[in-house]
Coordinates of C-alpha atoms in Angstrom, one line a residue:
M723 CA 29.8 -7.1 -22.9
V724 CA 27.0 -4.7 -22.1
G725 CA 27.0 -3.5 -25.7
V726 CA 27.0 -7.1 -27.0
Y727 CA 24.0 -8.0 -24.8
A728 CA 22.1 -4.8 -25.9
L729 CA 22.8 -5.4 -29.6
I730 CA 21.7 -9.1 -29.5
V731 CA 18.5 -8.3 -27.6
G732 CA 17.7 -5.4 -29.9
A733 CA 18.6 -7.2 -33.2
L734 CA 16.4 -10.2 -32.2
K735 CA 13.4 -7.8 -31.4
L736 CA 13.4 -9.0 -27.8
G737 CA 13.0 -5.6 -26.1
F738 CA 9.7 -6.8 -24.7
L739 CA 11.6 -9.1 -22.3
L740 CA 12.3 -6.0 -20.1
D741 CA 8.5 -5.9 -19.5
F742 CA 9.0 -8.8 -17.1
V743 CA 10.5 -6.3 -14.7
S744 CA 7.4 -4.9 -13.0
G745 CA 7.1 -1.2 -12.1
P746 CA 7.2 -1.7 -8.3
V747 CA 10.2 -4.0 -8.6
L748 CA 12.0 -1.5 -10.8
T749 CA 11.2 1.3 -8.4
G750 CA 12.6 -0.6 -5.4
W751 CA 15.7 -1.8 -7.3
I752 CA 16.6 1.6 -8.8
S753 CA 16.1 3.3 -5.5
A754 CA 18.5 0.8 -3.8
V755 CA 21.1 1.1 -6.6
A756 CA 21.0 4.9 -6.3
L757 CA 21.3 4.6 -2.5
V758 CA 24.3 2.3 -2.8
I759 CA 26.0 4.8 -5.1
L760 CA 25.1 7.6 -2.7
L761 CA 26.5 5.8 0.3
G762 CA 29.7 5.0 -1.7
Q763 CA 30.4 8.7 -2.0
V764 CA 29.9 9.6 1.7
G765 CA 33.5 8.7 2.5
S766 CA 34.9 11.1 -0.1
L767 CA 32.4 13.7 1.0
V768 CA 33.7 13.9 4.6
G769 CA 37.3 12.7 4.1
L770 CA 37.0 9.1 5.5
T771 CA 38.3 5.8 4.1
V772 CA 35.4 3.3 4.2
G773 CA 34.6 -0.1 2.8
S774 CA 32.6 -0.9 -0.3
T775 CA 29.5 -2.7 1.1
T776 CA 26.6 -0.9 2.7
V777 CA 27.3 -2.4 6.1
E778 CA 31.0 -1.5 5.9
I779 CA 30.2 2.1 4.8
I780 CA 27.7 2.7 7.6
R781 CA 30.0 1.1 10.2
G782 CA 33.0 3.1 8.9
V783 CA 31.3 6.5 9.0
L784 CA 29.5 6.1 12.3
G785 CA 32.5 4.5 14.0
H786 CA 34.9 7.3 12.9
L787 CA 32.9 10.4 13.3
D788 CA 35.8 11.9 15.2
K789 CA 38.1 11.5 12.2
I790 CA 36.0 13.5 9.8
Q791 CA 38.2 16.1 8.0
G792 CA 36.6 19.5 8.6
M793 CA 37.8 21.2 5.4
T794 CA 36.8 18.3 3.2
A795 CA 33.4 18.1 4.8
C796 CA 33.0 21.8 4.4
I797 CA 33.8 21.6 0.6
G798 CA 31.4 18.7 0.2
L799 CA 28.5 20.0 2.2
T800 CA 28.6 23.5 0.8
G801 CA 28.7 21.9 -2.7
I802 CA 25.5 20.1 -1.9
A803 CA 23.9 23.3 -0.5
M804 CA 24.9 25.2 -3.6
L805 CA 23.4 22.6 -5.9
L806 CA 20.2 22.7 -3.9
V807 CA 20.0 26.5 -4.2
F808 CA 20.6 26.3 -7.9
E809 CA 17.9 23.7 -8.2
H810 CA 15.4 25.8 -6.2
V811 CA 16.2 29.0 -8.2
G812 CA 15.8 27.1 -11.5
K813 CA 12.3 25.9 -10.5
T814 CA 11.2 29.4 -9.5
I815 CA 13.0 32.3 -11.2
G816 CA 14.2 30.0 -14.1
K817 CA 10.7 29.9 -15.4
K818 CA 10.8 33.6 -16.1
N819 CA 14.4 34.1 -17.2
K820 CA 16.1 31.8 -19.8
W821 CA 19.6 32.7 -18.7
V822 CA 18.9 31.9 -15.1
K823 CA 17.3 28.6 -16.3
F824 CA 20.4 27.8 -18.4
V825 CA 22.8 28.4 -15.4
C826 CA 20.6 26.5 -13.0
T827 CA 20.3 23.6 -15.5
S828 CA 24.1 23.5 -15.8
R829 CA 24.5 23.7 -12.0
A830 CA 26.8 20.7 -11.8
A831 CA 29.3 22.2 -14.3
V832 CA 29.1 25.6 -12.5
V833 CA 29.7 24.1 -9.1
L834 CA 32.6 22.0 -10.5
V835 CA 34.3 25.0 -12.0
I836 CA 33.9 27.2 -8.9
Y837 CA 35.3 24.6 -6.5
T838 CA 38.1 23.6 -8.9
L839 CA 39.2 27.2 -9.1
I840 CA 39.1 27.4 -5.3
S841 CA 41.1 24.2 -5.0
W842 CA 43.7 25.4 -7.4
G843 CA 44.1 28.7 -5.6
V844 CA 44.4 27.1 -2.2
N845 CA 46.6 24.1 -3.1
K846 CA 48.8 25.2 -6.0
N847 CA 51.7 26.2 -3.8
R848 CA 51.4 23.2 -1.5
A849 CA 53.1 19.8 -1.8
E850 CA 50.9 16.8 -2.5
P851 CA 50.7 15.5 1.1
D852 CA 49.8 18.9 2.5
Y853 CA 46.8 19.7 0.3
M854 CA 43.9 21.2 2.3
W855 CA 41.6 18.4 0.9
A856 CA 41.9 15.4 -1.4
V857 CA 41.9 16.2 -5.1
T858 CA 41.2 13.8 -8.0
E859 CA 44.8 14.2 -9.4
I860 CA 43.5 13.3 -12.9
K861 CA 46.2 13.5 -15.5
S862 CA 44.5 13.3 -18.9
N863 CA 46.4 13.1 -22.2
G864 CA 43.4 12.9 -24.4
L865 CA 41.6 9.8 -25.6
Q866 CA 43.2 6.4 -25.3
K867 CA 44.4 4.7 -28.5
A868 CA 42.0 2.1 -29.9
K869 CA 43.0 -1.5 -29.0
S870 CA 41.6 -5.0 -29.1
H871 CA 39.8 -6.5 -26.2
D872 CA 41.4 -8.9 -23.7
T873 CA 39.5 -12.2 -24.2
A874 CA 40.3 -13.4 -20.7
L875 CA 38.9 -10.2 -19.2
L876 CA 35.7 -10.6 -21.4
A877 CA 35.2 -14.1 -20.0
K878 CA 35.5 -12.8 -16.4
V879 CA 33.0 -10.0 -16.8
A880 CA 30.5 -11.8 -19.0
G881 CA 28.3 -12.8 -16.1
R882 CA 28.6 -9.6 -14.1
A883 CA 27.7 -7.5 -17.1
V884 CA 24.1 -8.7 -17.1
A885 CA 23.0 -6.5 -14.2
P886 CA 24.6 -3.3 -15.7
F887 CA 23.0 -4.2 -19.0
I888 CA 19.5 -4.5 -17.5
A889 CA 20.0 -1.3 -15.4
M890 CA 21.3 0.7 -18.3
S891 CA 18.7 -0.5 -20.7
I892 CA 15.8 0.1 -18.3
E893 CA 17.0 3.6 -17.5
H894 CA 17.6 4.3 -21.2
L895 CA 14.2 3.1 -22.3
G896 CA 12.5 4.7 -19.3
V897 CA 14.0 8.1 -20.1
G898 CA 13.0 7.7 -23.7
K899 CA 9.5 6.6 -22.7
A900 CA 9.1 9.5 -20.3
F901 CA 10.2 12.2 -22.7
G902 CA 8.2 10.5 -25.5
L903 CA 5.1 10.8 -23.3
R904 CA 6.0 14.5 -22.7
N905 CA 6.6 15.4 -26.3
G906 CA 4.0 13.1 -27.9
Y907 CA 6.1 10.4 -29.7
D908 CA 6.7 6.7 -29.3
I909 CA 10.0 4.9 -29.1
D910 CA 11.0 1.5 -30.6
R911 CA 12.6 -0.4 -27.8
S912 CA 14.4 -2.9 -29.9
Q913 CA 15.8 -0.1 -32.1
E914 CA 16.9 1.8 -29.1
L915 CA 18.8 -1.3 -27.8
V916 CA 20.5 -1.8 -31.2
F917 CA 21.8 1.8 -31.0
L918 CA 22.8 1.4 -27.4
G919 CA 24.7 -1.8 -28.1
T920 CA 26.4 -0.4 -31.2
A921 CA 27.5 2.8 -29.4
N922 CA 28.9 0.9 -26.4
M923 CA 30.7 -1.7 -28.5
V924 CA 32.4 1.0 -30.6
A925 CA 33.3 3.1 -27.5
S926 CA 34.7 0.1 -25.7
I927 CA 37.6 -0.1 -28.2
Q928 CA 38.9 3.1 -26.5
G929 CA 38.3 1.9 -23.0
S930 CA 35.0 3.7 -22.4
M931 CA 32.6 2.7 -19.6
A932 CA 29.2 1.3 -20.4
S933 CA 26.7 4.2 -20.8
G934 CA 23.2 5.0 -22.0
G935 CA 20.7 7.8 -21.9
A936 CA 20.4 9.5 -18.5
M937 CA 17.6 11.6 -17.1
S938 CA 19.8 14.5 -16.2
R939 CA 21.5 14.8 -19.6
T940 CA 18.3 14.2 -21.5
A941 CA 16.5 16.9 -19.4
V942 CA 19.2 19.4 -20.2
S943 CA 19.0 18.7 -23.9
S944 CA 15.2 18.8 -23.8
E945 CA 15.1 22.1 -21.9
A946 CA 17.7 23.6 -24.3
G947 CA 15.4 22.8 -27.2
S948 CA 17.4 20.0 -28.8
K949 CA 15.4 18.0 -31.4
S950 CA 18.0 15.6 -32.8
P951 CA 21.2 13.9 -31.8
L952 CA 23.2 16.5 -33.8
N953 CA 23.6 18.3 -30.5
F954 CA 26.4 15.8 -29.8
I955 CA 28.6 17.8 -32.1
V956 CA 28.6 20.6 -29.5
T957 CA 28.8 18.4 -26.4
A958 CA 31.4 16.1 -27.8
G959 CA 33.4 19.1 -28.9
F960 CA 33.5 20.5 -25.3
V961 CA 34.5 17.1 -24.0
L962 CA 37.4 16.8 -26.4
L963 CA 38.4 20.4 -25.7
T964 CA 38.5 19.6 -22.0
L965 CA 40.5 16.4 -22.5
Y966 CA 43.1 18.0 -24.7
E967 CA 43.4 21.6 -23.6
L968 CA 41.9 21.8 -20.1
A969 CA 43.4 18.6 -18.8
P970 CA 45.6 20.3 -16.1
A971 CA 42.5 21.8 -14.5
L972 CA 41.0 18.3 -13.9
Y973 CA 43.9 17.6 -11.5
W974 CA 42.6 20.1 -9.0
I975 CA 39.0 18.9 -8.8
P976 CA 38.2 18.2 -5.1
K977 CA 37.0 14.7 -4.5
A978 CA 34.4 16.1 -2.1
T979 CA 32.9 18.2 -4.9
L980 CA 32.7 15.2 -7.2
A981 CA 31.0 13.3 -4.4
A982 CA 28.5 16.1 -3.9
I983 CA 27.7 16.2 -7.6
I984 CA 27.2 12.4 -7.8
I985 CA 25.1 12.4 -4.6
M986 CA 22.8 15.1 -5.9
A987 CA 22.6 13.3 -9.3
V988 CA 21.4 10.0 -7.9
A989 CA 19.4 11.4 -5.0
H990 CA 16.5 12.1 -7.4
L991 CA 16.4 8.4 -8.3
V992 CA 15.5 7.3 -4.8
S993 CA 11.8 7.1 -4.7
P994 CA 9.9 8.8 -1.8
P995 CA 8.3 6.6 0.9
K996 CA 4.8 7.8 -0.2
L997 CA 5.3 5.9 -3.5
F998 CA 6.0 2.6 -1.6
Y999 CA 3.0 3.4 0.6
R1000 CA 0.9 3.7 -2.5
Y1001 CA 2.1 0.3 -3.7
W1002 CA 1.2 -1.1 -0.3
R1003 CA -2.3 0.3 -0.7
I1004 CA -2.8 -0.9 -4.2
S1005 CA -1.3 -4.4 -3.9
F1006 CA 0.6 -5.9 -1.0
I1007 CA 2.3 -8.4 -3.3
D1008 CA 3.7 -5.5 -5.5
F1009 CA 4.8 -3.8 -2.3
V1010 CA 6.7 -7.0 -1.2
G1011 CA 8.3 -7.1 -4.6
S1012 CA 9.5 -3.5 -4.4
M1013 CA 10.8 -4.1 -0.9
L1014 CA 12.7 -7.2 -2.0
G1015 CA 14.3 -5.2 -4.8
F1016 CA 15.2 -2.5 -2.4
W1017 CA 16.6 -4.3 0.7
V1018 CA 18.2 -7.3 -1.0
T1019 CA 20.0 -5.0 -3.4
L1020 CA 21.0 -2.6 -0.7
F1021 CA 22.7 -5.3 1.5
T1022 CA 23.9 -7.8 -1.1
S1023 CA 24.5 -6.8 -4.7
T1024 CA 22.6 -5.4 -7.7
E1025 CA 22.6 -8.8 -9.5
I1026 CA 21.1 -10.7 -6.5
G1027 CA 18.6 -8.0 -5.7
L1028 CA 17.3 -7.9 -9.3
A1029 CA 17.2 -11.7 -9.6
V1030 CA 15.3 -12.2 -6.3
S1031 CA 12.7 -9.4 -6.9
V1032 CA 12.0 -10.4 -10.5
G1033 CA 11.9 -14.0 -9.6
F1034 CA 9.4 -13.3 -6.8
S1035 CA 7.1 -11.4 -9.2
L1036 CA 7.3 -14.2 -11.9
V1037 CA 6.7 -17.0 -9.4
Y1038 CA 3.7 -15.2 -7.9
T1039 CA 2.2 -14.6 -11.4
L1040 CA 2.7 -18.3 -12.2
L1041 CA 1.0 -19.3 -9.0
R1042 CA -2.0 -17.2 -9.8
L1043 CA -2.3 -19.1 -13.1
A1044 CA -1.8 -22.4 -11.4
F1045 CA -4.6 -21.7 -8.9
P1046 CA -7.4 -19.9 -10.8
R1047 CA -10.6 -18.8 -9.1
L1048 CA -13.7 -20.6 -10.2
V1049 CA -17.4 -19.7 -10.1
K1050 CA -19.3 -22.9 -9.1
V1051 CA -23.1 -23.0 -9.3
S1052 CA -25.4 -25.9 -8.6
H1053 CA -29.2 -26.4 -8.9
S1054 CA -29.8 -25.9 -5.2
Q1055 CA -28.1 -22.5 -5.4
T1056 CA -30.4 -21.3 -8.2
E1057 CA -33.6 -23.0 -7.2
N1058 CA -34.9 -20.3 -4.9
N1059 CA -32.5 -17.4 -5.7
H1060 CA -31.9 -15.7 -9.0
W1061 CA -28.2 -16.2 -10.0
T1062 CA -26.5 -14.0 -12.6
L1063 CA -23.6 -16.0 -14.0
S1064 CA -22.1 -13.2 -16.0
K1065 CA -22.6 -9.5 -16.5
S1066 CA -24.0 -7.9 -19.6
R1067 CA -21.7 -8.9 -22.5
P1068 CA -23.3 -8.4 -25.9
N1069 CA -21.9 -10.1 -29.0
D1070 CA -19.8 -8.0 -31.2
S1071 CA -22.4 -8.2 -33.9
D1072 CA -25.0 -6.7 -31.6
L1073 CA -22.8 -3.7 -30.8
D1074 CA -23.4 -0.3 -32.3
V1075 CA -20.5 1.9 -31.3
P1076 CA -21.2 5.6 -32.0
P1077 CA -18.5 7.8 -33.6
E1078 CA -17.7 9.6 -30.4
A1079 CA -16.9 6.3 -28.5
Y1080 CA -14.3 3.6 -28.7
L1081 CA -14.7 0.2 -27.1
V1082 CA -11.8 -1.9 -25.6
R1083 CA -12.6 -5.4 -24.4
F1084 CA -9.9 -7.1 -22.4
T1085 CA -9.8 -10.9 -22.6
S1086 CA -7.3 -11.5 -19.7
D1087 CA -6.0 -10.1 -16.5
L1088 CA -3.9 -6.9 -16.7
L1089 CA -0.5 -7.7 -15.3
F1090 CA 3.1 -6.3 -15.7
P1091 CA 4.1 -8.8 -18.4
N1092 CA 1.3 -7.7 -20.8
A1093 CA 0.4 -4.2 -19.7
E1094 CA 2.9 -2.3 -21.9
R1095 CA 2.0 -4.3 -25.0
L1096 CA -1.8 -3.8 -24.5
K1097 CA -1.3 -0.1 -23.9
N1098 CA 0.7 0.3 -27.1
S1099 CA -1.8 -1.8 -29.1
I1100 CA -4.7 0.5 -28.0
V1101 CA -2.8 3.7 -28.7
E1102 CA -1.7 2.5 -32.2
D1103 CA -5.2 1.4 -33.2
I1104 CA -6.8 4.7 -32.1
K1105 CA -4.1 6.7 -34.0
V1106 CA -4.9 4.6 -37.1
R1107 CA -8.7 4.9 -36.9
Y1108 CA -8.9 8.5 -35.6
A1109 CA -7.2 11.6 -37.0
P1110 CA -6.2 14.1 -34.3
T1111 CA -7.7 17.6 -34.2
T1112 CA -6.1 20.4 -36.1
E1113 CA -5.0 22.0 -32.8
M1114 CA -3.3 18.8 -31.7
V1115 CA -1.6 18.4 -35.1
E1116 CA -0.2 22.0 -35.0
A1117 CA 1.1 21.5 -31.4
A1118 CA 2.7 18.1 -32.3
E1119 CA 4.4 19.5 -35.4
K1120 CA 5.8 22.4 -33.5
N1121 CA 7.5 20.1 -31.0
R1122 CA 8.1 17.2 -33.3
M1123 CA 11.3 15.2 -32.6
W1124 CA 13.6 13.7 -35.2
N1125 CA 12.9 10.1 -34.2
D1126 CA 9.1 10.4 -34.3
S1127 CA 8.1 7.7 -36.8
T1128 CA 4.5 7.4 -35.6
K1129 CA 3.0 9.3 -38.5
R1130 CA 4.8 7.2 -41.1
R1131 CA 3.9 3.9 -39.4
V1132 CA 0.2 4.9 -39.0
T1133 CA 0.0 6.0 -42.6
K1134 CA 1.4 2.6 -43.7
I1135 CA -1.1 0.7 -41.6
R1136 CA -4.0 2.7 -42.9
H1137 CA -2.9 2.0 -46.5
R1138 CA -2.5 -1.7 -45.9
E1139 CA -5.8 -2.1 -44.1
Q1140 CA -7.6 0.4 -46.3
I1141 CA -8.8 2.4 -43.3
S1142 CA -10.1 6.0 -43.7
P1143 CA -9.6 7.7 -40.3
I1144 CA -12.5 9.5 -38.6
E1145 CA -11.9 13.3 -38.6
T1146 CA -12.1 14.3 -35.0
D1147 CA -12.5 17.9 -35.9
H1148 CA -16.1 17.0 -37.0
Y1149 CA -16.7 13.8 -35.0
P1150 CA -14.5 14.1 -31.8
L1151 CA -13.7 10.9 -29.9
R1152 CA -15.0 11.6 -26.4
Y1153 CA -15.2 8.3 -24.6
I1154 CA -13.0 5.2 -24.2
V1155 CA -15.3 2.4 -23.0
L1156 CA -13.2 -0.3 -21.2
D1157 CA -14.8 -3.7 -20.7
F1158 CA -13.4 -5.3 -17.5
G1159 CA -15.7 -8.3 -17.6
M1160 CA -12.8 -10.7 -18.1
I1161 CA -10.4 -9.0 -15.6
S1162 CA -10.4 -10.5 -12.2
F1163 CA -7.0 -9.2 -11.2
I1164 CA -4.9 -6.1 -12.0
D1165 CA -1.6 -5.3 -10.5
T1166 CA 0.1 -2.0 -9.8
T1167 CA 1.8 -1.9 -13.2
G1168 CA -1.5 -2.4 -14.9
V1169 CA -3.1 0.5 -13.0
L1170 CA -0.1 2.8 -13.8
L1171 CA -0.2 1.8 -17.5
L1172 CA -3.8 2.8 -17.7
I1173 CA -3.0 6.1 -16.2
E1174 CA -0.3 6.5 -18.8
L1175 CA -2.7 5.4 -21.5
K1176 CA -5.1 8.2 -20.5
M1177 CA -2.3 10.8 -20.6
T1178 CA -1.1 9.6 -24.0
L1179 CA -4.6 9.7 -25.6
R1180 CA -5.5 13.0 -24.1
K1181 CA -2.3 14.5 -25.7
Y1182 CA -3.5 13.0 -29.0
L1183 CA -7.3 13.7 -28.9
G1184 CA -7.7 16.4 -26.3
K1185 CA -7.9 16.8 -22.5
D1186 CA -11.7 16.2 -22.3
L1187 CA -11.3 12.5 -23.2
Q1188 CA -13.1 10.4 -20.7
F1189 CA -12.7 6.7 -19.7
R1190 CA -15.8 4.7 -19.0
F1191 CA -15.6 1.3 -17.2
V1192 CA -18.0 -1.5 -17.6
N1193 CA -18.3 -4.9 -15.7
M1194 CA -15.6 -4.0 -13.1
A1195 CA -15.2 -6.6 -10.4
P1196 CA -15.3 -5.4 -6.8
Q1197 CA -11.7 -6.5 -6.1
V1198 CA -10.5 -4.7 -9.2
L1199 CA -12.4 -1.5 -8.3
E1200 CA -10.8 -1.6 -4.9
R1201 CA -7.3 -1.5 -6.6
F1202 CA -8.3 1.6 -8.5
T1203 CA -9.8 3.2 -5.5
R1204 CA -6.6 2.6 -3.5
S1205 CA -4.6 4.2 -6.3
E1206 CA -6.7 7.3 -5.9
W1207 CA -8.3 7.0 -9.3
E1208 CA -11.2 9.5 -9.4
F1209 CA -14.5 7.9 -10.3
A1210 CA -18.1 9.1 -10.6
R1211 CA -21.0 6.6 -10.4
E1212 CA -23.5 6.2 -13.2
G1213 CA -26.2 8.9 -12.9
E1214 CA -24.0 11.2 -10.9
E1215 CA -23.1 14.6 -12.2
R1216 CA -19.3 14.9 -12.9
T1217 CA -17.6 17.9 -11.2
G1218 CA -14.2 17.5 -12.8
N1219 CA -12.3 15.0 -14.9
E1220 CA -13.6 11.9 -13.1
D1221 CA -14.1 8.7 -15.0
V1222 CA -17.4 6.9 -14.8
I1223 CA -18.4 3.3 -13.9
Y1224 CA -21.4 2.0 -15.9
S1225 CA -23.6 -1.0 -15.3
S1226 CA -24.2 -1.8 -19.0
F1227 CA -22.6 -1.4 -22.5
E1228 CA -25.7 0.4 -23.8
V1229 CA -25.5 3.2 -21.3
A1230 CA -21.7 3.5 -21.4
L1231 CA -21.7 3.8 -25.2
L1232 CA -24.7 6.0 -25.7
H1233 CA -24.8 8.2 -22.5
R1234 CA -23.7 11.8 -23.0
D1235 CA -22.5 14.2 -20.4
G1236 CA -25.3 16.5 -19.3
D1237 CA -28.0 13.9 -19.5
E1238 CA -28.0 13.8 -15.7
K1239 CA -29.0 17.5 -15.6
D1240 CA -31.8 16.9 -18.2
E1241 CA -33.1 14.0 -16.1
K1242 CA -33.2 16.2 -13.0
V1243 CA -35.0 19.0 -14.9
E1244 CA -37.5 16.6 -16.3
F1245 CA -38.2 15.2 -12.8
V1246 CA -38.7 18.7 -11.4
E1247 CA -41.1 19.6 -14.3
K1248 CA -43.2 16.5 -13.7
T1249 CA -43.3 17.2 -10.0
L1250 CA -44.5 20.8 -10.6
D1251 CA -47.2 19.5 -13.0
V1252 CA -48.5 17.1 -10.4

């Protein structure tokens, strides 16, 4: 059913619906799901039989500390320690030695092989009840034969498959988006969902579990230099070899070792407290949404946790629309005091945008339902109207992925709209001017998407690209300040990569870095003349 949902959503081009899950809600929910999985492995890690819910697991472990099996706990905890050592070595020595990096990247498989050999050596001459620790006792005879689905079972799992579909889709698209940002390409969310649905529907015929792209496997493939899905020939070959030729070895895998590997795999999905603290600083409502996603999921279920947190975010957004803020001005207020109703907003016909600048004028608040779409629209338009520098083209071609269709899509749009791109080798794009005059509210997802926008454009146009903000409301500026966005005020000399807040369009569009120094020199010269 997960595959059916993914295929339907992808085929109908409804991938944008996942944008209604805001970043903070997603962070809290995924952290809770990972923690639930982690807690579920604690029993196997120390040799205890515990319940399935969070409360039952905590009560079962804390209430039976005296029944922990020493050898099982030793196997599990040393497995975690070994995985941590491999991870640390990979981050330090692995940068200098590719073989060390390969071994450390494959640390889960290495640890599994080591402890399986130990388990086999210790338990092979023992009867099953006398094993030193619990083993998986997996007896594999290869792949299952293809068979039709049980319609009664499909009806039972149809409702419960929604949460796994959302979780798998968000993780799959999130991983694709993260590595696309790293390697300079864009993904088509609907196309990814079509592939995801098709793959899961075909695999389900042989009893496969629902699966999608995972951060760990994608990271391994990326670090190994994989550029296309053809790497599955090697990975699938090893899986089939294991199922058919190495099946007896699977029997001796210690359950504690499997628990250690699973715990370390999901531990990285639990967001650190400082991230939630950052949400609290930026927006209290987003912080509440993330906390609902975390605590409700942790103590009830993934479905209820996701529904409650997403519902809270949507209801709050609708309430903001239902109770808009108004600016009310009467004659008595303007009779003795000058009142500026709006900030400088020239007509489009009055604007003269220089070649090194690009103007973006937002017409509504920047919130989680529209932030992703607005970011993609800006990136695509800039790629259509500005050609990247030769240096960036060479770097992109060197690391080009098989699924990067950006160049073909951009060329098609240029031909259709009859646009000749500006050559940034001769006329580099240096400033993105953002008009915030119509934005009275921005949430955490909006701020994070602007950070992502800057990263994407700097990869395309160069690291010196600067954002310039105009007409930013005080409450919006406060959100950026709380997010630790670095700003320099108009007239101040920039000391690093700070973005600048300007008071007018004219200055934002025409001002060039270094003018502050010229003004200071001119002032000193005039003073000396006097």
